[in-house]
Short mmCIF file of C-alpha atoms in Angstrom, two decimals:
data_model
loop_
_atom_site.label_atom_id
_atom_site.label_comp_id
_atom_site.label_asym_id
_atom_site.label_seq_id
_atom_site.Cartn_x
_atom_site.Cartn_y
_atom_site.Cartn_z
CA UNK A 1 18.93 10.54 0.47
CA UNK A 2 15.32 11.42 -0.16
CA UNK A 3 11.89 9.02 -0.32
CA UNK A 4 9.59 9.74 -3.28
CA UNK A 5 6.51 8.50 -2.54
CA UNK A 6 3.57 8.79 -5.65
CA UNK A 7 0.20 7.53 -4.94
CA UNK A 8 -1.11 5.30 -7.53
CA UNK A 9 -4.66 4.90 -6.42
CA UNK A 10 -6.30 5.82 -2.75
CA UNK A 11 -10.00 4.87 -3.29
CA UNK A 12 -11.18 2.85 -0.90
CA UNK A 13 -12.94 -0.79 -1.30
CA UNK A 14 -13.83 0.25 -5.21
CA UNK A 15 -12.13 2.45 -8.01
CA UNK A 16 -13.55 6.88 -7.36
CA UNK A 17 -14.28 8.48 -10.68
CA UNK A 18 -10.75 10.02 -10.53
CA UNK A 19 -8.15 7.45 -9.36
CA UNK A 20 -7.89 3.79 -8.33
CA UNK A 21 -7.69 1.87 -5.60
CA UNK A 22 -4.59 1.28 -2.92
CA UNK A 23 -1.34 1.68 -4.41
CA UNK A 24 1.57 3.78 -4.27
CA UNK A 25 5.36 3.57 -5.40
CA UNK A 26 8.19 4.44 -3.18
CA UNK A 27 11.77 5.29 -4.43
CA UNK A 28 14.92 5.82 -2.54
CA UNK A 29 17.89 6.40 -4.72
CA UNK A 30 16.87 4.39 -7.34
CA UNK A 31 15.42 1.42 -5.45
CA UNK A 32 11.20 1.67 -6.57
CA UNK A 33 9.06 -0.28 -4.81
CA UNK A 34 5.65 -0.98 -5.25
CA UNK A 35 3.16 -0.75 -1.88
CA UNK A 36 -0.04 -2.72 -2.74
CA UNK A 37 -1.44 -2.56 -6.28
CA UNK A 38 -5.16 -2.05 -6.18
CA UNK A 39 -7.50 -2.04 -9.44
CA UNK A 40 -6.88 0.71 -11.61
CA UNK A 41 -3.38 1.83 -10.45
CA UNK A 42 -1.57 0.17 -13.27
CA UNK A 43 -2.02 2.80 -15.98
CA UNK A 44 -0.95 5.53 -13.03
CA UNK A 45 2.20 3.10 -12.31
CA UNK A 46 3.17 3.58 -15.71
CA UNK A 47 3.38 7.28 -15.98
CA UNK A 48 5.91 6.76 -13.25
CA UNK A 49 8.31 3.93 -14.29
CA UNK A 50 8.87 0.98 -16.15
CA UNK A 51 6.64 -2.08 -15.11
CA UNK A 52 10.13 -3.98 -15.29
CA UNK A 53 11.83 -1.43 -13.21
CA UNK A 54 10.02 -2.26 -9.65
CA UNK A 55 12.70 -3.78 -7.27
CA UNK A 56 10.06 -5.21 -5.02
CA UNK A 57 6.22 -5.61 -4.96
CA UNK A 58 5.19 -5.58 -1.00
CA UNK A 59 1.11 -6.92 -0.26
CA UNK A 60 -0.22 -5.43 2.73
CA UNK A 61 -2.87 -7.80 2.71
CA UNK A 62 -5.28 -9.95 -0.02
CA UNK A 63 -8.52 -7.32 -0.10
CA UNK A 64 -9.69 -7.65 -3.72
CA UNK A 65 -9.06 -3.57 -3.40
CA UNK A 66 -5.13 -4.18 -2.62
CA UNK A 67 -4.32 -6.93 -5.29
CA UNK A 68 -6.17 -6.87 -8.59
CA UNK A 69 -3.94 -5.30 -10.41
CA UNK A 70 -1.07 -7.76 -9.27
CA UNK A 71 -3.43 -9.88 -12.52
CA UNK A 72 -3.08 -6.77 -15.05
CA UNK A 73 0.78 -6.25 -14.04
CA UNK A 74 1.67 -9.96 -14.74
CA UNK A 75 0.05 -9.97 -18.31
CA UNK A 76 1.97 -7.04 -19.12
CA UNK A 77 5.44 -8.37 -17.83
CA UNK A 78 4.64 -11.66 -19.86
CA UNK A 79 2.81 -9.93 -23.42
CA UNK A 80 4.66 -6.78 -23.45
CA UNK A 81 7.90 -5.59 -24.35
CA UNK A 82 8.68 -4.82 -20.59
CA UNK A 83 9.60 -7.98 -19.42
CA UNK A 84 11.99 -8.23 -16.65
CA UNK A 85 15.66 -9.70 -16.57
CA UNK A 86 14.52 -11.57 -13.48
CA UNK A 87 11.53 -12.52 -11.68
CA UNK A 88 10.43 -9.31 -9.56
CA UNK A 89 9.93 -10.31 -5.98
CA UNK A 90 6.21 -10.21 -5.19
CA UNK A 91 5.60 -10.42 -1.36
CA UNK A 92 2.66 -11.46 0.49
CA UNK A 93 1.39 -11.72 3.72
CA UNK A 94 0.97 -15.00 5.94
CA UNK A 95 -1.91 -17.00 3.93
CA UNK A 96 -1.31 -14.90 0.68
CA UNK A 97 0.02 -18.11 -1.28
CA UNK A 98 -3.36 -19.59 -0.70
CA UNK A 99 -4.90 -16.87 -2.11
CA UNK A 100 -2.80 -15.77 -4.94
CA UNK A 101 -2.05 -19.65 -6.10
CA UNK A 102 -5.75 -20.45 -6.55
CA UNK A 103 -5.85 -17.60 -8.58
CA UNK A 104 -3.37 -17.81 -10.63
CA UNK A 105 -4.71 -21.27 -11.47
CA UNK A 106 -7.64 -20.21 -12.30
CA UNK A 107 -6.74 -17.54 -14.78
CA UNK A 108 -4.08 -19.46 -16.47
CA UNK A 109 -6.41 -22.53 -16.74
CA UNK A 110 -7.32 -20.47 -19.84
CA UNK A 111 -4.63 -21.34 -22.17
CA UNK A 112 -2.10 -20.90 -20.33
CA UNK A 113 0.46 -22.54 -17.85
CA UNK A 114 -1.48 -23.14 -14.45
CA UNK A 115 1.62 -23.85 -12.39
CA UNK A 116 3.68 -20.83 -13.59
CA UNK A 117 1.02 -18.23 -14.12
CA UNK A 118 2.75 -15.67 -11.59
CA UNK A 119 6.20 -17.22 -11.56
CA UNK A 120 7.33 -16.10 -15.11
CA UNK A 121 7.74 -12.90 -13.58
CA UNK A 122 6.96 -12.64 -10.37
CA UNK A 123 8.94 -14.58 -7.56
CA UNK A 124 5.86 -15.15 -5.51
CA UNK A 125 6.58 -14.97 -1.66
CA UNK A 126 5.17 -15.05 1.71
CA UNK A 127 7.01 -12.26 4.34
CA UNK A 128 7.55 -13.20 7.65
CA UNK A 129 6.01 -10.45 9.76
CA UNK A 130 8.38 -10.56 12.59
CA UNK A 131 11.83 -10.25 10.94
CA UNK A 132 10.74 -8.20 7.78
CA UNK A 133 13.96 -8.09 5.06
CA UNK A 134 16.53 -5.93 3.37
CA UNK A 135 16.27 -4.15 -0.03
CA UNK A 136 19.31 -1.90 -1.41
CA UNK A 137 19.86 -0.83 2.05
CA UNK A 138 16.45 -0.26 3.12
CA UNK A 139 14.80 -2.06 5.65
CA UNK A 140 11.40 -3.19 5.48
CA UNK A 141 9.41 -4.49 8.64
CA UNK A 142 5.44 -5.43 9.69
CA UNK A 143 3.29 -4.69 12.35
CA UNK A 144 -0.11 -6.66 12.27
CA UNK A 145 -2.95 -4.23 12.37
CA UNK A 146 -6.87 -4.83 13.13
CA UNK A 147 -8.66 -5.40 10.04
CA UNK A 148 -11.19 -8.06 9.13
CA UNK A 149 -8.14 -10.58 7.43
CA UNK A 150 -4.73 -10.82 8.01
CA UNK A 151 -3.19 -7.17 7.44
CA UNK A 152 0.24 -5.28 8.41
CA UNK A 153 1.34 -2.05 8.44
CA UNK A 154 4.93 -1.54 6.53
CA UNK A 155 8.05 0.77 7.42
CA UNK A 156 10.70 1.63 4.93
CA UNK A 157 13.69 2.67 6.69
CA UNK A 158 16.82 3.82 5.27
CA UNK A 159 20.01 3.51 7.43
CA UNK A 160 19.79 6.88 9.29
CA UNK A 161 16.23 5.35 10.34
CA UNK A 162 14.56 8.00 8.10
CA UNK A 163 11.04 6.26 7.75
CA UNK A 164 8.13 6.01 5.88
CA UNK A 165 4.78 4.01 7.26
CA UNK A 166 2.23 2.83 5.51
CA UNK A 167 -0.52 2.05 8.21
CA UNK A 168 -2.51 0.02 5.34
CA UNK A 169 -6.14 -0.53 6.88
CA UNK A 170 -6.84 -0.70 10.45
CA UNK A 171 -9.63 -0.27 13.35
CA UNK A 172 -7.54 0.27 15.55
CA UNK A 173 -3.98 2.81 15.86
CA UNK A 174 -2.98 1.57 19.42
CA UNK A 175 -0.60 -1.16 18.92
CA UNK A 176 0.91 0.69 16.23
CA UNK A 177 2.20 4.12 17.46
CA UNK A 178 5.67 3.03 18.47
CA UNK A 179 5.74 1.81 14.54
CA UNK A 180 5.33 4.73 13.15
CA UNK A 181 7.36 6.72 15.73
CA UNK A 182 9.20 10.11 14.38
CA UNK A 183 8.47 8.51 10.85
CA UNK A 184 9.03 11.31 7.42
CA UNK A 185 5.59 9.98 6.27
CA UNK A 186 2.95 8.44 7.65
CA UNK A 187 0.09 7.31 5.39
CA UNK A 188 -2.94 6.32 7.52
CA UNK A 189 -6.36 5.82 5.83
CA UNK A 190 -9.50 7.38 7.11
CA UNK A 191 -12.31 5.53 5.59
CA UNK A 192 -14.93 5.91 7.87
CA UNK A 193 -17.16 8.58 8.58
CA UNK A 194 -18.06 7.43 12.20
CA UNK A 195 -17.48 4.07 14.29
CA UNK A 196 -21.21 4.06 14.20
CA UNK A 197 -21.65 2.17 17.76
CA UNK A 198 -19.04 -0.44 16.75
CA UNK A 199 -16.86 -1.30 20.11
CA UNK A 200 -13.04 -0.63 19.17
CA UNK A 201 -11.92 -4.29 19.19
CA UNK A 202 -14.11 -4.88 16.51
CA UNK A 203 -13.08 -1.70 14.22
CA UNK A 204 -11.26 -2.76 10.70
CA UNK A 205 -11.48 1.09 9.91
CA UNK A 206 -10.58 4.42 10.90
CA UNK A 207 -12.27 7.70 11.43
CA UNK A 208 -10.21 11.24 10.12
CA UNK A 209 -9.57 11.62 14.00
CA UNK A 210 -7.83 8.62 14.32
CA UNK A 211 -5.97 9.43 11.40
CA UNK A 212 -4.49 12.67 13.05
CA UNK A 213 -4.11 11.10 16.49
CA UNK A 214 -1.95 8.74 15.27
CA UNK A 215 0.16 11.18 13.81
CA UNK A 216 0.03 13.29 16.33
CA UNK A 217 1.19 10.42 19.10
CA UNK A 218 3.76 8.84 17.03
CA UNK A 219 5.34 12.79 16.14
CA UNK A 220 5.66 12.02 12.71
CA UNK A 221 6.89 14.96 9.99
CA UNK A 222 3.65 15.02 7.77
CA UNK A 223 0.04 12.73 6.97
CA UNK A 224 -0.94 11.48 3.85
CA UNK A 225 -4.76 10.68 4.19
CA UNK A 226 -5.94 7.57 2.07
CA UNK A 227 -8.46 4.81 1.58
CA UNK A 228 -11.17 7.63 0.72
CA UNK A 229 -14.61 8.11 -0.47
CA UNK A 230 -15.56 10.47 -3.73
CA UNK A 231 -18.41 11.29 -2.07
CA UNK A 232 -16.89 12.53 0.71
CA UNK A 233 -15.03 16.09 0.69
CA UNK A 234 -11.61 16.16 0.93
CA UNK A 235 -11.35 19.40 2.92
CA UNK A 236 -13.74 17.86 5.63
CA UNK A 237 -11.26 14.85 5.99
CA UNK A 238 -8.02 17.06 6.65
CA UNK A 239 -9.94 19.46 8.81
CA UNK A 240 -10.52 16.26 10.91
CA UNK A 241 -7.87 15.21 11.30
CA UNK A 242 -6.21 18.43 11.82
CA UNK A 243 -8.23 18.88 14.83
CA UNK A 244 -5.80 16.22 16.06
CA UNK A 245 -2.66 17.09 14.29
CA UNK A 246 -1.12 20.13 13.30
CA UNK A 247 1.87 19.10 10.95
CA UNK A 248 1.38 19.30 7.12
CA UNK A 249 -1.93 16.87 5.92
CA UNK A 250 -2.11 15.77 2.37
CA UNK A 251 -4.68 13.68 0.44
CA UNK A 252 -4.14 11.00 -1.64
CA UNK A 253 -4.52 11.69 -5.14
CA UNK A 254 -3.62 9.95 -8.79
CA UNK A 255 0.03 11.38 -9.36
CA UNK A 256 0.90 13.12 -6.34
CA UNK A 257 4.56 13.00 -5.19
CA UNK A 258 5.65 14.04 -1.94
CA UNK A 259 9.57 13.80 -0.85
CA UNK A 260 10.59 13.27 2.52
#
């Protein structure tokens, strides 16, 4: 079997001129499931699929720049004609029920039910980072990374252990090499331009370098660069992190499908 992996949105912290925020959709024979849903990815989501077709919705963590559209997604499973047979599992990290439920009661304080706001089609749950779960045959396991809230990296494996990470954000790649190890894809942001003096235990971001090392250490088939700045030029990112890796580099962009 083969992964399909389309970015949605990777802007980083707020929506580039040309694409959205985090957010990407992964399919494996059928099974689609959506990694993080950022502000503005929603319209990209549905060029791809039906909203009521996503298997799973997995949170990487609760960054306004990772979740907003999780509010656009549940008005259109409730008001449109895509609603789903069942509630689609939407799972959070450690803490994101504090987070999401506040929310939620908030916005449907507005005329609508405050209780069930998300739970009319979402069955709102938090992970547990250190046994992960099973989807259609895929496995799907955490590794906490440095960031400045609770964050974790995700791997989709299939049976054969044919892998895809997303690294999410980070500061820091150390404690996640062996996660990514001889994974198809590996998409790693590269936000930063520099680490600007800031000493490495305090890093929530990565540099283009970092990006490639990690690749390059955990001997993974091919990069997808994310988490990016308009204002920065592409070609300077990959030729970064090529310095550091020499397997095939993409950048995230609205649409793009790569299969591993």
């Amino acid at each position: 079997m083969t992964f399909q992996l389309t970015v949605l949105g990777g802007s980083a912290a707020w929506p580039n001129p040309d694409q959205g925020c985090s957010s990407y959709l992964l399919n494996y024979d059928g099974t689609r499931i959506l990694l993080d849903c950022g502000p503005d990815t929603l319209q990209e989501l549905r060029r791809h699929s039906r909203l009521s077709d996503i298997d799973a919705v997995v949170i990487s963590h609760c960054h306004a720049d990772h979740i907003l559209d999780l509010v656009t997604y549940r008005y259109a499973l409730v008001y449109s004609e895509e609603q789903p047979d069942a509630p689609i599992p939407l799972l959070v990290p450690p803490g994101g029920l504090n987070i999401l439920g506040p929310l939620g009661r908030v916005l449907g304080s507005q005329g609508e039910s405050q209780d069930d706001f998300w739970a009319d089609v979402f069955d709102l749950q938090e992970y547990d980072p250190s046994t992960g779960f099973k989807l259609d045959g895929l496995t799907i396991s955490f590794a906490p990374t440095q960031h400045f809230t609770a964050c974790f990296a995700i791997r989709v494996a299939d049976s054969q252990e044919n892998a895809i990470v997303y690294g999410a954000d980070t500061g820091s790649i150390e404690s996640l090499i062996d996660f990514a190890m001889n994974a198809r894809l590996l998409i790693a942001e590269a936000t930063a331009d520099s680490h600007q003096g800031i000493a490495p235990e305090e890093r929530g971001h990565l540099v283009p370098e970092d990006a490639g090392n990690w690749a390059a250490r955990a001997s993974v088939d091919r990069l997808l660069l994310t988490h990016l700045w308009h204002e920065r030029p592409s070609s300077e990112v990959v030729s970064r992190a090529a310095d550091r890796f020499d397997g095939p580099i993409d950048v995230a962009t609205r649409g793009l499908s790569i299969y591993v």
